[in-house]
Amino acid sequence: MLRKTKNFLKANGFHYKKNYVSPLIAPENYYVLRFGRNHLNNRYVVQYSYTWTGRMKISSINLRLHGQKRPRIFKNETQLLAYLRKHLKLS
């Protein structure tokens, strides 16, 4: 899931740890990816479900960089990548 974002993080020297959460009551699943260079203090949470054909449907992507009070919400991966390119220190 979110292959472009993971490749972007690897290419720029970030480490990450992924987690899947499947709640019992809600029909949606959550994919949590914590990332950072030295400490895993940034994270994004993908809320997704499956359609009746078995395809994965992403509801929202919440990104919280270190020090942000409110998460940034994106509808797709390209918006997330554009935000990361602009706001991460890539040097």
mmCIF file of C-alpha atoms in Angstrom:
data_model
loop_
_atom_site.group_PDB
_atom_site.id
_atom_site.type_symbol
_atom_site.label_atom_id
_atom_site.label_comp_id
_atom_site.label_asym_id
_atom_site.label_seq_id
_atom_site.Cartn_x
_atom_site.Cartn_y
_atom_site.Cartn_z
ATOM 1 C CA MET A 1 0.000 0.000 0.000
ATOM 2 C CA LEU A 2 1.252 3.473 -0.926
ATOM 3 C CA ARG A 3 4.294 2.191 -2.788
ATOM 4 C CA LYS A 4 5.244 5.628 -4.178
ATOM 5 C CA THR A 5 5.403 7.147 -0.701
ATOM 6 C CA LYS A 6 7.551 4.323 0.661
ATOM 7 C CA ASN A 7 9.948 4.604 -2.295
ATOM 8 C CA PHE A 8 10.131 8.382 -1.755
ATOM 9 C CA LEU A 9 10.995 7.889 1.926
ATOM 10 C CA LYS A 10 13.670 5.268 1.160
ATOM 11 C CA ALA A 11 15.255 7.425 -1.558
ATOM 12 C CA ASN A 12 15.575 10.390 0.824
ATOM 13 C CA GLY A 13 17.080 8.462 3.740
ATOM 14 C CA PHE A 14 14.049 8.022 5.980
ATOM 15 C CA HIS A 15 13.395 4.857 7.983
ATOM 16 C CA TYR A 16 9.889 3.601 8.595
ATOM 17 C CA LYS A 17 7.903 1.049 10.536
ATOM 18 C CA LYS A 18 4.461 -0.084 9.402
ATOM 19 C CA ASN A 19 1.483 -1.394 11.331
ATOM 20 C CA TYR A 20 -1.976 -2.639 10.370
ATOM 21 C CA VAL A 21 -4.981 -2.127 12.633
ATOM 22 C CA SER A 22 -8.254 -3.896 11.990
ATOM 23 C CA PRO A 23 -10.914 -2.786 14.481
ATOM 24 C CA LEU A 24 -13.676 -5.231 15.372
ATOM 25 C CA ILE A 25 -16.636 -2.859 15.144
ATOM 26 C CA ALA A 26 -15.800 -0.435 12.312
ATOM 27 C CA PRO A 27 -15.859 -1.665 8.689
ATOM 28 C CA GLU A 28 -12.684 0.258 7.828
ATOM 29 C CA ASN A 29 -9.106 -0.812 8.401
ATOM 30 C CA TYR A 30 -6.170 1.393 9.326
ATOM 31 C CA TYR A 31 -2.600 1.322 8.068
ATOM 32 C CA VAL A 32 -0.150 3.278 10.252
ATOM 33 C CA LEU A 33 3.335 4.143 9.020
ATOM 34 C CA ARG A 34 5.746 5.885 11.387
ATOM 35 C CA PHE A 35 8.810 7.406 9.749
ATOM 36 C CA GLY A 36 11.814 9.616 10.399
ATOM 37 C CA ARG A 37 15.560 9.836 9.936
ATOM 38 C CA ASN A 38 16.788 9.313 13.503
ATOM 39 C CA HIS A 39 13.530 8.922 15.431
ATOM 40 C CA LEU A 40 10.212 7.634 14.165
ATOM 41 C CA ASN A 41 8.357 10.778 15.239
ATOM 42 C CA ASN A 42 6.286 11.387 12.066
ATOM 43 C CA ARG A 43 3.347 9.273 11.017
ATOM 44 C CA TYR A 44 0.617 8.889 8.506
ATOM 45 C CA VAL A 45 -2.551 6.900 8.919
ATOM 46 C CA VAL A 46 -4.448 5.514 5.946
ATOM 47 C CA GLN A 47 -8.100 4.699 6.469
ATOM 48 C CA TYR A 48 -9.289 2.161 3.905
ATOM 49 C CA SER A 49 -11.936 -0.410 3.188
ATOM 50 C CA TYR A 50 -12.584 -2.995 0.500
ATOM 51 C CA THR A 51 -15.189 -2.783 -2.242
ATOM 52 C CA TRP A 52 -17.406 -5.724 -3.096
ATOM 53 C CA THR A 53 -14.997 -6.651 -5.912
ATOM 54 C CA GLY A 54 -12.086 -6.875 -3.486
ATOM 55 C CA ARG A 55 -10.323 -3.658 -4.494
ATOM 56 C CA MET A 56 -8.917 -1.428 -1.812
ATOM 57 C CA LYS A 57 -10.652 1.955 -1.437
ATOM 58 C CA ILE A 58 -8.762 4.674 0.466
ATOM 59 C CA SER A 59 -11.069 6.910 2.479
ATOM 60 C CA SER A 60 -8.492 9.369 3.798
ATOM 61 C CA ILE A 61 -4.805 9.801 4.547
ATOM 62 C CA ASN A 62 -3.895 11.657 7.743
ATOM 63 C CA LEU A 63 -0.346 12.972 8.061
ATOM 64 C CA ARG A 64 1.141 14.306 11.284
ATOM 65 C CA LEU A 65 4.716 15.553 11.080
ATOM 66 C CA HIS A 66 6.742 16.152 14.234
ATOM 67 C CA GLY A 67 5.441 19.204 16.077
ATOM 68 C CA GLN A 68 2.122 19.543 14.249
ATOM 69 C CA LYS A 69 -0.969 19.896 16.412
ATOM 70 C CA ARG A 70 -3.566 18.841 13.839
ATOM 71 C CA PRO A 71 -3.201 16.158 11.193
ATOM 72 C CA ARG A 72 -3.183 17.116 7.524
ATOM 73 C CA ILE A 73 -5.834 15.196 5.590
ATOM 74 C CA PHE A 74 -5.346 14.089 1.971
ATOM 75 C CA LYS A 75 -7.629 12.263 -0.433
ATOM 76 C CA ASN A 76 -4.938 10.468 -2.447
ATOM 77 C CA GLU A 77 -1.253 9.629 -2.520
ATOM 78 C CA THR A 78 -0.222 12.292 -5.047
ATOM 79 C CA GLN A 79 -1.441 15.093 -2.768
ATOM 80 C CA LEU A 80 0.481 13.490 0.108
ATOM 81 C CA LEU A 81 3.694 13.261 -1.927
ATOM 82 C CA ALA A 82 3.423 16.883 -3.051
ATOM 83 C CA TYR A 83 3.049 17.976 0.574
ATOM 84 C CA LEU A 84 5.983 15.813 1.718
ATOM 85 C CA ARG A 85 8.284 17.161 -1.007
ATOM 86 C CA LYS A 86 7.468 20.699 0.053
ATOM 87 C CA HIS A 87 7.598 20.316 3.849
ATOM 88 C CA LEU A 88 10.265 17.682 4.614
ATOM 89 C CA LYS A 89 13.895 18.650 4.956
ATOM 90 C CA LEU A 90 15.403 16.559 2.177
ATOM 91 C CA SER A 91 19.024 17.667 2.507
#
